[in-house]
Structures are given as structure tokens and as C-alpha cells.
Coordinates of N, CA and C in Angstrom, one line a residue:
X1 N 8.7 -6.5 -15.0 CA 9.0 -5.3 -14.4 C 7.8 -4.4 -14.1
X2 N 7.9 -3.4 -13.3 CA 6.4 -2.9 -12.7 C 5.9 -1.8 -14.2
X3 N 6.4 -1.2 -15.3 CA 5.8 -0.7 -16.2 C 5.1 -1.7 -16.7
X4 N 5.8 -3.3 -17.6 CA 4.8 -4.0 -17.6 C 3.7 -4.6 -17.3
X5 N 3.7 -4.4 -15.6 CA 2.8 -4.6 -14.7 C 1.6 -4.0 -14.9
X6 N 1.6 -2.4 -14.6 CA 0.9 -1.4 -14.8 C 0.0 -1.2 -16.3
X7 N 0.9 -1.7 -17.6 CA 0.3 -1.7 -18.7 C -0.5 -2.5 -19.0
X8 N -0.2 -4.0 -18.1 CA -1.0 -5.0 -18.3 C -2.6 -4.6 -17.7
X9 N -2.4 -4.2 -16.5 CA -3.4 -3.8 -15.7 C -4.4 -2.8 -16.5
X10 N -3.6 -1.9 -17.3 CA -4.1 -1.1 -17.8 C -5.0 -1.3 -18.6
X11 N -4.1 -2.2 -19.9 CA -5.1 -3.3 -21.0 C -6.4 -3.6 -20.5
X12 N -6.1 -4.3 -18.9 CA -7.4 -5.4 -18.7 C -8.5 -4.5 -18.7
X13 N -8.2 -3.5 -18.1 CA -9.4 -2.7 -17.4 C -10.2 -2.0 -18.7
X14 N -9.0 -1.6 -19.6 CA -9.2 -1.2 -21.1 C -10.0 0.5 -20.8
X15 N -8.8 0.7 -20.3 CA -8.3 2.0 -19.7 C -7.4 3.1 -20.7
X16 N -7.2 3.7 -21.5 CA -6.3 4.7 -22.4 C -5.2 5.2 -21.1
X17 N -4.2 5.5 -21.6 CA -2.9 6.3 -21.0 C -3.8 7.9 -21.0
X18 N -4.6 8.4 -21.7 CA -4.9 9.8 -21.8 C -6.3 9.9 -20.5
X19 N -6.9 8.7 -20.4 CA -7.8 8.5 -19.4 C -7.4 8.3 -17.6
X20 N -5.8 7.8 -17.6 CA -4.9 7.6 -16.8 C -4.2 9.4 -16.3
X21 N -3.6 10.0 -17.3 CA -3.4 11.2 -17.5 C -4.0 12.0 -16.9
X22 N -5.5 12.1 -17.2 CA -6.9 13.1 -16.6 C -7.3 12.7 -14.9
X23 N -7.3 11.6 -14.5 CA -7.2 11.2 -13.0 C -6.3 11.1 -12.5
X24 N -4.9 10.9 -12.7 CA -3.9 11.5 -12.0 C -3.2 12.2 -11.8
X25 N -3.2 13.5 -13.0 CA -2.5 14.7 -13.0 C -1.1 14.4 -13.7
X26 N -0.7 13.0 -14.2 CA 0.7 12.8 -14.5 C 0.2 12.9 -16.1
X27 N 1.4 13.5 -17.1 CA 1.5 13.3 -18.4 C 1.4 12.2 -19.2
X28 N 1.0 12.1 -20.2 CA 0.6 10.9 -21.0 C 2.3 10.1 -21.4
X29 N 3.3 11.6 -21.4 CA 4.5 10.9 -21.8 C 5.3 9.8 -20.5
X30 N 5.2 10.9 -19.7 CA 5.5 10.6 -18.3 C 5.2 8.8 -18.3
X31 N 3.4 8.4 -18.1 CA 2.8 7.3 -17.8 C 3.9 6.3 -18.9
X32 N 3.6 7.0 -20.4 CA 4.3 6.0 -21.1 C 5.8 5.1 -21.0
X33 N 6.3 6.4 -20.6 CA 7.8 5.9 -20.0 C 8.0 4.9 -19.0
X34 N 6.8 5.0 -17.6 CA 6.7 4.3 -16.7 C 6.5 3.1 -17.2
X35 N 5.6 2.9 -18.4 CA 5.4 1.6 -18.6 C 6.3 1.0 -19.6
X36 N 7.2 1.6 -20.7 CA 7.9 1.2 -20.8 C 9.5 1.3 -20.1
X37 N 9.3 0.9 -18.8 CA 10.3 0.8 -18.1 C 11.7 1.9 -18.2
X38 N 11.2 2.9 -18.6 CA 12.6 4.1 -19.3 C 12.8 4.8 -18.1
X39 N 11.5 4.9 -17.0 CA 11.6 5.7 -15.7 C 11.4 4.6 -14.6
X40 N 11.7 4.9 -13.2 CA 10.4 4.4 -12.4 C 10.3 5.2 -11.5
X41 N 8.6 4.8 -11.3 CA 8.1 6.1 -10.5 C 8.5 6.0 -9.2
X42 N 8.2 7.2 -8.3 CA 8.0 7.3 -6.8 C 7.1 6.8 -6.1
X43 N 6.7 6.5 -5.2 CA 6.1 5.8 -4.4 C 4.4 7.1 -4.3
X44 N 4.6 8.1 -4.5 CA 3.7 9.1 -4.5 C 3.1 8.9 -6.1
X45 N 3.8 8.6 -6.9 CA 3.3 8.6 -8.4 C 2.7 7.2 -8.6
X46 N 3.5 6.0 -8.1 CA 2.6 5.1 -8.0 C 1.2 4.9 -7.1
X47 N 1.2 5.8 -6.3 CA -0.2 5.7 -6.0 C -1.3 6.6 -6.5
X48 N -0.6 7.8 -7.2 CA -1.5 8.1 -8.0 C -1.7 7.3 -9.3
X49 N -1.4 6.3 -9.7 CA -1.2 5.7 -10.9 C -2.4 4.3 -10.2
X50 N -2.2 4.2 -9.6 CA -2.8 3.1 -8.5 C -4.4 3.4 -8.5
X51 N -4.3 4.9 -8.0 CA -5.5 5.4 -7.5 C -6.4 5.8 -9.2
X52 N -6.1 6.0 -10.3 CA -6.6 6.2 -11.5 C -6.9 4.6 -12.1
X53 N -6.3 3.9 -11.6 CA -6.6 2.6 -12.0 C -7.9 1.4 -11.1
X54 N -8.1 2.2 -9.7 CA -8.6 1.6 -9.1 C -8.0 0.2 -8.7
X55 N -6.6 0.3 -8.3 CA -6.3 -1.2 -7.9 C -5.2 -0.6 -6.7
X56 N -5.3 -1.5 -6.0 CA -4.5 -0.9 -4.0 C -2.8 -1.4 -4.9
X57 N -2.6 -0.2 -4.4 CA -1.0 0.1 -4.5 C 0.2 -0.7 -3.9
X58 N -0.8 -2.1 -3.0 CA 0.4 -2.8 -2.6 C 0.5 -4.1 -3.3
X59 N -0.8 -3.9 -4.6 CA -0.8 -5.3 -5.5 C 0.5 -4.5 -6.4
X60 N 0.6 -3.3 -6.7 CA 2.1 -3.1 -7.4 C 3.2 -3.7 -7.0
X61 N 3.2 -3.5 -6.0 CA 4.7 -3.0 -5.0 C 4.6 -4.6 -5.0
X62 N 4.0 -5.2 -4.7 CA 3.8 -7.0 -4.3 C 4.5 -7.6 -5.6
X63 N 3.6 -7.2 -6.7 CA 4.4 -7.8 -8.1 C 6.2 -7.8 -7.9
X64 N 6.3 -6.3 -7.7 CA 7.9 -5.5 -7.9 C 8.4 -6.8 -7.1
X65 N 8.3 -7.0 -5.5 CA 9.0 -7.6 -4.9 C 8.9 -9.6 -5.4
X66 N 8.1 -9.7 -5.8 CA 7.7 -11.3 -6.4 C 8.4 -11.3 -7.9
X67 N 8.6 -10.4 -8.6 CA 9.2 -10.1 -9.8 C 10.8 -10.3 -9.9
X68 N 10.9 -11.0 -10.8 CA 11.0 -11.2 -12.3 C 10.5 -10.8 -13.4
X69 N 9.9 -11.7 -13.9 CA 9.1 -11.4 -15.3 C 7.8 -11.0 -14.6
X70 N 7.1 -10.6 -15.8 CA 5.8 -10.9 -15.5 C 5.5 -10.9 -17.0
X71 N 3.7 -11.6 -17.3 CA 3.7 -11.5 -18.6 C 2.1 -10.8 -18.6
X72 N 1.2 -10.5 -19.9 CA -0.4 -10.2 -19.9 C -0.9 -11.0 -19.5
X73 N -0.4 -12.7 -19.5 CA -1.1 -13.3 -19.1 C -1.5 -13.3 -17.7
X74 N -0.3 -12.8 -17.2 CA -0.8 -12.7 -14.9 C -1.7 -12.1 -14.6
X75 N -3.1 -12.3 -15.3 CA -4.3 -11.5 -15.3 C -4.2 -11.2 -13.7
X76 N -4.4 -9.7 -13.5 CA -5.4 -9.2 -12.3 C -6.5 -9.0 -11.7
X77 N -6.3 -10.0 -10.7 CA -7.5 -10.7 -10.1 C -8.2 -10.1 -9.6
X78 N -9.5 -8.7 -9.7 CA -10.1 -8.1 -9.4 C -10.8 -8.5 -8.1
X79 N -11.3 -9.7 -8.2 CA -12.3 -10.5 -7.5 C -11.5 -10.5 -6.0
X80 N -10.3 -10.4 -5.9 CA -9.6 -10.5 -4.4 C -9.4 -9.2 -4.1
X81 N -9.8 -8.6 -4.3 CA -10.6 -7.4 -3.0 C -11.9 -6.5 -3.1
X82 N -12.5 -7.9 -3.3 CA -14.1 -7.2 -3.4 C -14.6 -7.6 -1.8
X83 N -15.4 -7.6 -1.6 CA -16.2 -7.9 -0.5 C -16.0 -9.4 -0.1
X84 N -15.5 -10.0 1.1 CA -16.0 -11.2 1.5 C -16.6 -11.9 2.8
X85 N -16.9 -12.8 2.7 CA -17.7 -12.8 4.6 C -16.4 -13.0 5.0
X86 N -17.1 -13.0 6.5 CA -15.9 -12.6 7.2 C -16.2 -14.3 8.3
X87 N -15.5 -14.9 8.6 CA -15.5 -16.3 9.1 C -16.5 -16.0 10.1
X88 N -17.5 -17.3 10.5 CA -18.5 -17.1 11.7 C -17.7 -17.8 12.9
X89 N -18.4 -17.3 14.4 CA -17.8 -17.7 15.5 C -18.3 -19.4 15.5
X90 N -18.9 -19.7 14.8 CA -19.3 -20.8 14.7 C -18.3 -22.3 14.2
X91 N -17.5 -21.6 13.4 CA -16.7 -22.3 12.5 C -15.7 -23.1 13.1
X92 N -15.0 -23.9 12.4 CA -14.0 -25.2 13.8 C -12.6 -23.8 13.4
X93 N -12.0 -23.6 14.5 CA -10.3 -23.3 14.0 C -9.8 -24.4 12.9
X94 N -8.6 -23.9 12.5 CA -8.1 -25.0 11.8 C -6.6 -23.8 11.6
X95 N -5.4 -25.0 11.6 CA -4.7 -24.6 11.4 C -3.4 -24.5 10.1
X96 N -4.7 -24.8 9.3 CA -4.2 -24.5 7.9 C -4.6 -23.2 7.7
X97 N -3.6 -22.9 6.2 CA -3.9 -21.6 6.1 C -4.9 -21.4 5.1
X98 N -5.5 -22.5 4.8 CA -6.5 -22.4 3.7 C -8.1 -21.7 4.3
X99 N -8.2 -20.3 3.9 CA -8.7 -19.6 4.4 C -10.0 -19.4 4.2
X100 N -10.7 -20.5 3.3 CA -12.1 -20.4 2.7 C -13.6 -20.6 3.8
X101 N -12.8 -21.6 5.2 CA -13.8 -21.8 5.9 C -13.3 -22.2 7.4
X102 N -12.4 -21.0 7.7 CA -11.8 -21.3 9.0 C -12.2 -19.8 10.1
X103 N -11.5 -19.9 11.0 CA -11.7 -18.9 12.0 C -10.9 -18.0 12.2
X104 N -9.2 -18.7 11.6 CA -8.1 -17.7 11.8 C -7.3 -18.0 11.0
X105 N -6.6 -17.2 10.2 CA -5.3 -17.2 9.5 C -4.2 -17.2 9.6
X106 N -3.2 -17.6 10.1 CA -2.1 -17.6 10.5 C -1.0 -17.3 9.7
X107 N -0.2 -16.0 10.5 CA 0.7 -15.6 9.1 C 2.2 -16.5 9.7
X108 N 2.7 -16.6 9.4 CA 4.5 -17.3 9.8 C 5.4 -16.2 9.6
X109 N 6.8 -16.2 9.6 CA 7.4 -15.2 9.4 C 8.0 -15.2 7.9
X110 N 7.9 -16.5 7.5 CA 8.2 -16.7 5.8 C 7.2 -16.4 5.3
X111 N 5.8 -16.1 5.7 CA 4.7 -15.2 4.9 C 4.7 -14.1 4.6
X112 N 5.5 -13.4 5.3 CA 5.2 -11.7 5.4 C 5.9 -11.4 4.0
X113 N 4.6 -10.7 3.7 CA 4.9 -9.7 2.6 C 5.7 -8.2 2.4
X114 N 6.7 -8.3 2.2 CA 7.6 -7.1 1.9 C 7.7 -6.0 0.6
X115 N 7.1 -4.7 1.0 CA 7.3 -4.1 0.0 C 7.8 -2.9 0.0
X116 N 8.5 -2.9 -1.2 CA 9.3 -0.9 -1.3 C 9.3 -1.3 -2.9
X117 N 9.7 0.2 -3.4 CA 9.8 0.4 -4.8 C 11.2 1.4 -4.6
X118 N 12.1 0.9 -5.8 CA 13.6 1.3 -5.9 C 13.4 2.9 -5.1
X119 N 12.8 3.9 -5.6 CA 13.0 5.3 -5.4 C 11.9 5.6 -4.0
X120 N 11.6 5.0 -3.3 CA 11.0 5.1 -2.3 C 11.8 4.7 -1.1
X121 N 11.7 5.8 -0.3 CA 12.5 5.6 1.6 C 11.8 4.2 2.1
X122 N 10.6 4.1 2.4 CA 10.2 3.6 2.9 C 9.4 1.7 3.0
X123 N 9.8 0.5 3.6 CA 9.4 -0.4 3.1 C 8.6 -0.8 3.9
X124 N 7.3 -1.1 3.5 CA 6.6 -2.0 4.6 C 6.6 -3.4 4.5
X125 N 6.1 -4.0 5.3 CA 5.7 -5.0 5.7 C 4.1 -5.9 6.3
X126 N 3.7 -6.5 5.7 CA 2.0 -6.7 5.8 C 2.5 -7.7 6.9
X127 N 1.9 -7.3 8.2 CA 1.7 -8.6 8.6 C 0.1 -9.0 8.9
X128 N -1.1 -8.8 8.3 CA -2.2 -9.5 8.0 C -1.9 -9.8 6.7
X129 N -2.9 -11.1 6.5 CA -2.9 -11.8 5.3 C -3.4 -11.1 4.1
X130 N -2.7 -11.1 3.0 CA -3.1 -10.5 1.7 C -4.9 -11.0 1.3
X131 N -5.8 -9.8 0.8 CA -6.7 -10.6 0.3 C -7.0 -11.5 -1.1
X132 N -8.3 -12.2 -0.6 CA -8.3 -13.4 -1.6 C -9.7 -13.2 -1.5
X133 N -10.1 -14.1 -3.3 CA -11.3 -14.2 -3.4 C -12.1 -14.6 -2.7
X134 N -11.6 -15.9 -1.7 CA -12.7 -16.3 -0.4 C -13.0 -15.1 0.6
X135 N -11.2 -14.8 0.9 CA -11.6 -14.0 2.2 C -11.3 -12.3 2.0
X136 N -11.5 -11.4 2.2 CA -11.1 -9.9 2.7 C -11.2 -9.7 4.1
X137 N -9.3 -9.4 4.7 CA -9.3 -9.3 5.9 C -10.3 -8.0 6.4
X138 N -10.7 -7.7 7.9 CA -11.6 -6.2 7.8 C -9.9 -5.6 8.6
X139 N -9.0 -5.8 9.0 CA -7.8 -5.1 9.4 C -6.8 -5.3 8.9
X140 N -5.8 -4.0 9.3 CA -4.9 -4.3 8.0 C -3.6 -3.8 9.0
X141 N -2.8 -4.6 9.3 CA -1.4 -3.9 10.3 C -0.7 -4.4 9.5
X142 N 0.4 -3.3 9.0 CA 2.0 -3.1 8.5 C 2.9 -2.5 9.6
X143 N 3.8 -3.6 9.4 CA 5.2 -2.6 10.1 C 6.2 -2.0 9.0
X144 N 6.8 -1.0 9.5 CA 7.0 0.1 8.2 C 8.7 0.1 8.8
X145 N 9.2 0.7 7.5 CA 10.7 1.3 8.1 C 11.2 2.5 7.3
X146 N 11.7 3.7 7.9 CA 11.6 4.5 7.3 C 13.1 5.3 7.0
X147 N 13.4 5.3 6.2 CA 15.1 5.6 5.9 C 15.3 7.0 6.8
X148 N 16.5 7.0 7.2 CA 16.7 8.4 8.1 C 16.8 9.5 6.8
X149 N 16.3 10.6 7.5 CA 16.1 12.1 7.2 C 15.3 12.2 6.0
X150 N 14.6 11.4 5.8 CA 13.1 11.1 4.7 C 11.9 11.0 4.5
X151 N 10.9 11.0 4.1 CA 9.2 11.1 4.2 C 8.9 9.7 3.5
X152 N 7.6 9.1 3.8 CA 6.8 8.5 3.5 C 6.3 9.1 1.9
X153 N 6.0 9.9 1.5 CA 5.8 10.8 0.2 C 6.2 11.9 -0.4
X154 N 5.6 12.4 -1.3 CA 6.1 13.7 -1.2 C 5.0 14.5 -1.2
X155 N 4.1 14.3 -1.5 CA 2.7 14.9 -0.8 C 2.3 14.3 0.4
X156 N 0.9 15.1 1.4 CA 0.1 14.5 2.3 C -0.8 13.5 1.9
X157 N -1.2 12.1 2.3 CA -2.2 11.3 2.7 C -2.8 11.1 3.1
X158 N -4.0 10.7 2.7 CA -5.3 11.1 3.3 C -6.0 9.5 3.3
X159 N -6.8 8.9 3.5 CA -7.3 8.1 3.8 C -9.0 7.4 4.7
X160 N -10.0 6.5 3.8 CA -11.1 6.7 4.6 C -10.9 5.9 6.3
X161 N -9.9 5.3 6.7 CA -9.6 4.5 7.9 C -9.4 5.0 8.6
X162 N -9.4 5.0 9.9 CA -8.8 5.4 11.6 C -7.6 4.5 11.4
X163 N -6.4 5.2 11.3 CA -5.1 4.7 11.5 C -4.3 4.6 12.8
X164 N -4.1 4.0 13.8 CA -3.1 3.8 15.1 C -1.5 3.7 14.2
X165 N -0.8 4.9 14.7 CA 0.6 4.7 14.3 C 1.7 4.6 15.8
X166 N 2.0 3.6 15.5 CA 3.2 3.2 17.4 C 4.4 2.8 16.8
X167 N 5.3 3.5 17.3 CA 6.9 3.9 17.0 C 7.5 2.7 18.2
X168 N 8.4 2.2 17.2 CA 9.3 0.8 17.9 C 10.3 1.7 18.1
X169 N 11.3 2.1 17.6 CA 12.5 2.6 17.6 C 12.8 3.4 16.5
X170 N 13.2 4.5 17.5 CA 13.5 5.9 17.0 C 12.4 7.1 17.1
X171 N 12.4 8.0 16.5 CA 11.5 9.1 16.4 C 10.7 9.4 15.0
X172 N 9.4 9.5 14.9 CA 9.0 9.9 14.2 C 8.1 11.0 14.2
X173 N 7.6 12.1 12.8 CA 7.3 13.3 13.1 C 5.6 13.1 12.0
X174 N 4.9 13.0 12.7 CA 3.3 12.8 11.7 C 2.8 14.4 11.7
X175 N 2.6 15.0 10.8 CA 2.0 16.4 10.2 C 1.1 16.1 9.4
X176 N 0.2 17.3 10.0 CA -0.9 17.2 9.8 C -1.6 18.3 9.9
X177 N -2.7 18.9 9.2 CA -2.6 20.5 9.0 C -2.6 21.5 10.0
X178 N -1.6 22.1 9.8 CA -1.7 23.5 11.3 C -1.0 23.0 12.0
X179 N -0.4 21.2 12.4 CA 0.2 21.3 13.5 C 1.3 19.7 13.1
X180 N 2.2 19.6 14.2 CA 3.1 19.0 13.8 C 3.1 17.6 15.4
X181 N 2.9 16.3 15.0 CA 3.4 15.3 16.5 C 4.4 14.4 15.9
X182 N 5.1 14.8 17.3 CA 6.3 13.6 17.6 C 6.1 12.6 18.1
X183 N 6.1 11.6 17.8 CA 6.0 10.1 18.4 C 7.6 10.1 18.7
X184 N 7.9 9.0 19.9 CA 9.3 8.5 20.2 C 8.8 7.4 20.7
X185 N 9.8 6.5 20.9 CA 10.1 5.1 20.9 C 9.3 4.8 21.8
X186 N 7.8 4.0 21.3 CA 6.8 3.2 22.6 C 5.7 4.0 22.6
X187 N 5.7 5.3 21.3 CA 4.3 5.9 21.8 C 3.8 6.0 20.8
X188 N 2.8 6.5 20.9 CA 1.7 6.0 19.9 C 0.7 6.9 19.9
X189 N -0.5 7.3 18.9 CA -1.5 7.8 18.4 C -2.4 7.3 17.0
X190 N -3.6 7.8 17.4 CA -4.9 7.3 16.8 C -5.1 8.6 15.8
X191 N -5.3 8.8 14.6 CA -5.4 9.2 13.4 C -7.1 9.4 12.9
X192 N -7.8 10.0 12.8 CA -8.9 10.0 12.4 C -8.7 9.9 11.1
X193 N -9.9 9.4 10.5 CA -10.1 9.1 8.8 C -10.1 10.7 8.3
X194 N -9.6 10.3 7.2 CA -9.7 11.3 6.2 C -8.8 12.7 6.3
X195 N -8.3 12.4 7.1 CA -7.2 13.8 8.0 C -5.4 13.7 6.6
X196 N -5.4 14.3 6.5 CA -3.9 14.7 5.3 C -3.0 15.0 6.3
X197 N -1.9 13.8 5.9 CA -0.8 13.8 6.9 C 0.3 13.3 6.2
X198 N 1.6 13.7 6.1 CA 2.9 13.0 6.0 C 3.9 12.8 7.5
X199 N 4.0 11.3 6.8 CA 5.0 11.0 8.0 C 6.7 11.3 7.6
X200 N 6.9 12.0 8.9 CA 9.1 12.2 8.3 C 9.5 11.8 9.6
X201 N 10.9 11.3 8.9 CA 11.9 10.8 9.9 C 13.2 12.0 9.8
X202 N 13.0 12.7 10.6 CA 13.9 14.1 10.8 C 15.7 13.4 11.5
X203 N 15.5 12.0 11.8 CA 16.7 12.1 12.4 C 17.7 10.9 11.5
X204 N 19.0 10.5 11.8 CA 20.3 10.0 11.3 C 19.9 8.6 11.5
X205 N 18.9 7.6 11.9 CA 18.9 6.2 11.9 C 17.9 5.6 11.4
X206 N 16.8 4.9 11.0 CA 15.6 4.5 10.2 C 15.1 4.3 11.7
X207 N 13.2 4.7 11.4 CA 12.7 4.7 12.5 C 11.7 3.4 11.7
X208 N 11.3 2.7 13.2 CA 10.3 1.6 12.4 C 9.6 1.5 13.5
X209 N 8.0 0.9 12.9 CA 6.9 0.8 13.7 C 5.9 0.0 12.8
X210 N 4.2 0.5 14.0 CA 3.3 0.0 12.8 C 2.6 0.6 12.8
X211 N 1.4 0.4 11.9 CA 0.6 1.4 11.7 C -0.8 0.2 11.2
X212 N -1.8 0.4 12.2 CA -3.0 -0.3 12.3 C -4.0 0.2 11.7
X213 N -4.8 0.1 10.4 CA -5.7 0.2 9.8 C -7.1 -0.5 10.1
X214 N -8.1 0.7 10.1 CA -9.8 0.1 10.4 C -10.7 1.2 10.2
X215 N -11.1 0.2 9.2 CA -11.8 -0.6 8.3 C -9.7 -1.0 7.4
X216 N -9.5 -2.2 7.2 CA -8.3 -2.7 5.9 C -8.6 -1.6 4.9
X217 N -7.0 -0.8 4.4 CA -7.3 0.0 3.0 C -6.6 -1.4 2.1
X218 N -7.8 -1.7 1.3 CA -6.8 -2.5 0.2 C -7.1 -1.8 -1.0
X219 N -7.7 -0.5 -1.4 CA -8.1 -0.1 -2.1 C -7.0 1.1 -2.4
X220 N -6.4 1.7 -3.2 CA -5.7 3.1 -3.4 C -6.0 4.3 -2.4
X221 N -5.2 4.7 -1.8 CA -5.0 6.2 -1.1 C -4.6 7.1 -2.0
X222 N -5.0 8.5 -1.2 CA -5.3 9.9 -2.2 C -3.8 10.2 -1.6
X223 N -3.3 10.6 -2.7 CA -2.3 11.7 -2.4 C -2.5 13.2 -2.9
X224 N -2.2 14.1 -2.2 CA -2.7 15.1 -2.8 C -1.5 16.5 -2.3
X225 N -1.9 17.2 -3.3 CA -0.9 18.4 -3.3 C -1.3 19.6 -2.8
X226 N -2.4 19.4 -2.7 CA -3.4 20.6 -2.0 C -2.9 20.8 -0.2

């Protein structure tokens, strides 16, 4: 379950709950409960939990959805999102997905990775390849879906990437300081880095799209209350 998840992660890094506490603003009791599965957090808490831990918030959500068990042994594999080269133009295609010395990756539709967490509106969907210790993709496209009359958080997000956000169906509302945009079905906008924004879906149906990342965040996003 994702408390044991988190605890484990916690161990490896050899991290304190009171150390976890001081970088994310959440209570020592609070954290404890999360990990012993008494609560589960929101999708805003897990990324502050994420973000104190230094590990991207969708190796959580990834577990959650691959989960069952998990044990201390499922060591977390640091090494897959550190830095990797990036294939040369040189290289033969190949259409395996064994990605240590090829030119492209190919995802299928039984690849895509799906994630949400119980108390969270919203679930995405990766469709670039998860990183690995050979490779780190440099873009990162999810398609998202977003429950009617709900937010993406409950604080603004902030982020170091230029984000492209384009609406498939339905309406969505991106805020962002001082001012408010509507996307509707087929349109689309470019996000500068570092800009504090929540996405809402103001109306009665789930709106879904995607949202293009560059430079890939595989690393934790700030949530912030400020």
C-alpha cells in the first residue's frame, strides 16, 4: 500500500518523519498515519511528501496503481532518473523496446502507464516511456482526465518546464496570478516555467487532454500555498 511505499523510501534514503515534517509543512503525526496506512493523502500532500523526499510523485502513484503488496525489499531505484544520454542519430532503429541502444521507444497501448490516487479528481496517463537507468526521456506528454467541477490540487503549481496544455474535450479553466484562461475543446496554450497555476474543471462532464512537458519533470513539483 502507498504508506508502506513511502516508509520504505523513507528508510532507504534514511530520512526521519521529523526531517520529512520540516520540508513539507505536514505534521509528524499526520506523515505517520500516511505511512501507516490509517489516512491517505491527497494528491497535493503526496507531492509535498514527494517533494521532501526528492523522488517524482509519479514513482508513487505508479507503485499505487502496480500495487498489491509491496515489501522493503522493492528497493528504489534512484539511478532511473538521474541523467542519461540520449540515443545518437547515428544508432540502427530497432523495434524492440529495449532501450539501452536504440533510436526510438515505442510505447503500445498496453504500455501506458495510468495514474490517480483514491482522493484525487484527477488521473493521468504517461504516454512517453517511464525512465530507466539506461535511458531518461528529455519529454514528458500525459494525457489527463479531470473529474467534473474539480481541480488538479488544492494549492497552485509551479514548475521548472514550459508546459503546452491542449483540451480534447470539454472546457478547462488554467489560473494563474491576476488572471484566469479558458481553454475549450481543440485549443491550446504554452505555460512558461516557473509560473503558479491550478487547473479546474468548472463544468458537469470530465474534461481530458494533454499536457506537454520540456525539459521531462521526473523529479517532484512545488506545491505551494503562497
Amino acid at each position: 500500500m502507498l504508506g508502506d511505499i513511502i516508509r520504505s523510501v523513507r528508510k532507504q534514503k534514511r530520512t526521519t518523519l521529523k526531517e520529512i515534517s520540516e520540508k513539507s509543512g505536514l505534521s509528524i503525526g499526520y506523515i505517520s498515519q500516511i505511512e501507516r496506512n490509517q489516512t491517505e493523502p491527497s494528491l497535493s500532500t503526496l507531492r509535498k511528501i514527494s517533494q521532501a523526499l526528492d523522488v517524482p510523485t509519479y514513482y508513487f502513484m505508479k507503485q499505487v496503481e502496480l500495487d498489491g503488496e509491496y515489501s522493503e525489499e522493492d528497493d528504489y531505484d534512484e539511478s532511473a532518473i538521474q541523467t542519461a544520454p540520449v540515443a545518437s542519430e547515428k544508432e540502427t532503429p530497432s523495434t524492440e523496446n529495449d532501450d539501452s541502444n536504440v533510436s526510438y521507444v515505442k510505447i503500445t497501448s498496453d504500455q501506458i502507464v495510468s495514474l490517480s490516487l483514491p482522493n484525487s479528481h484527477v488521473k493521468y496517463h504517461l504516454l512517453s516511456p517511464m525512465p530507466s537507468p539506461k535511458y531518461v526521456p528529455q519529454s514528458l506528454v500525459i494525457r489527463f482526465e479531470l473529474d467534473p467541477k474539480s481541480a488538479d490540487g488544492d494549492f497552485p503549481v509551479k514548475h521548472p518546464s514550459e508546459e503546452i496544455i491542449i483540451v480534447e474535450s470539454g472546457e478547462l479553466v488554467i489560473e494563474i496570478p491576476g488572471e484566469k484562461i479558458r481553454l475549450r475543446n481543440g485549443e491550446s496554450m504554452l505555460l512558461k516555467s516557473n509560473i503558479p497555476h491550478t487547473i479546474y474543471n468548472e463544468l458537469d462532464t470530465t474534461v481530458t487532454g494533454l499536457s506537454l512537458f520540456t525539459p521531462a519533470i521526473w523529479f517532484p513539483i512545488a506545491r505551494t500555498s503562497n
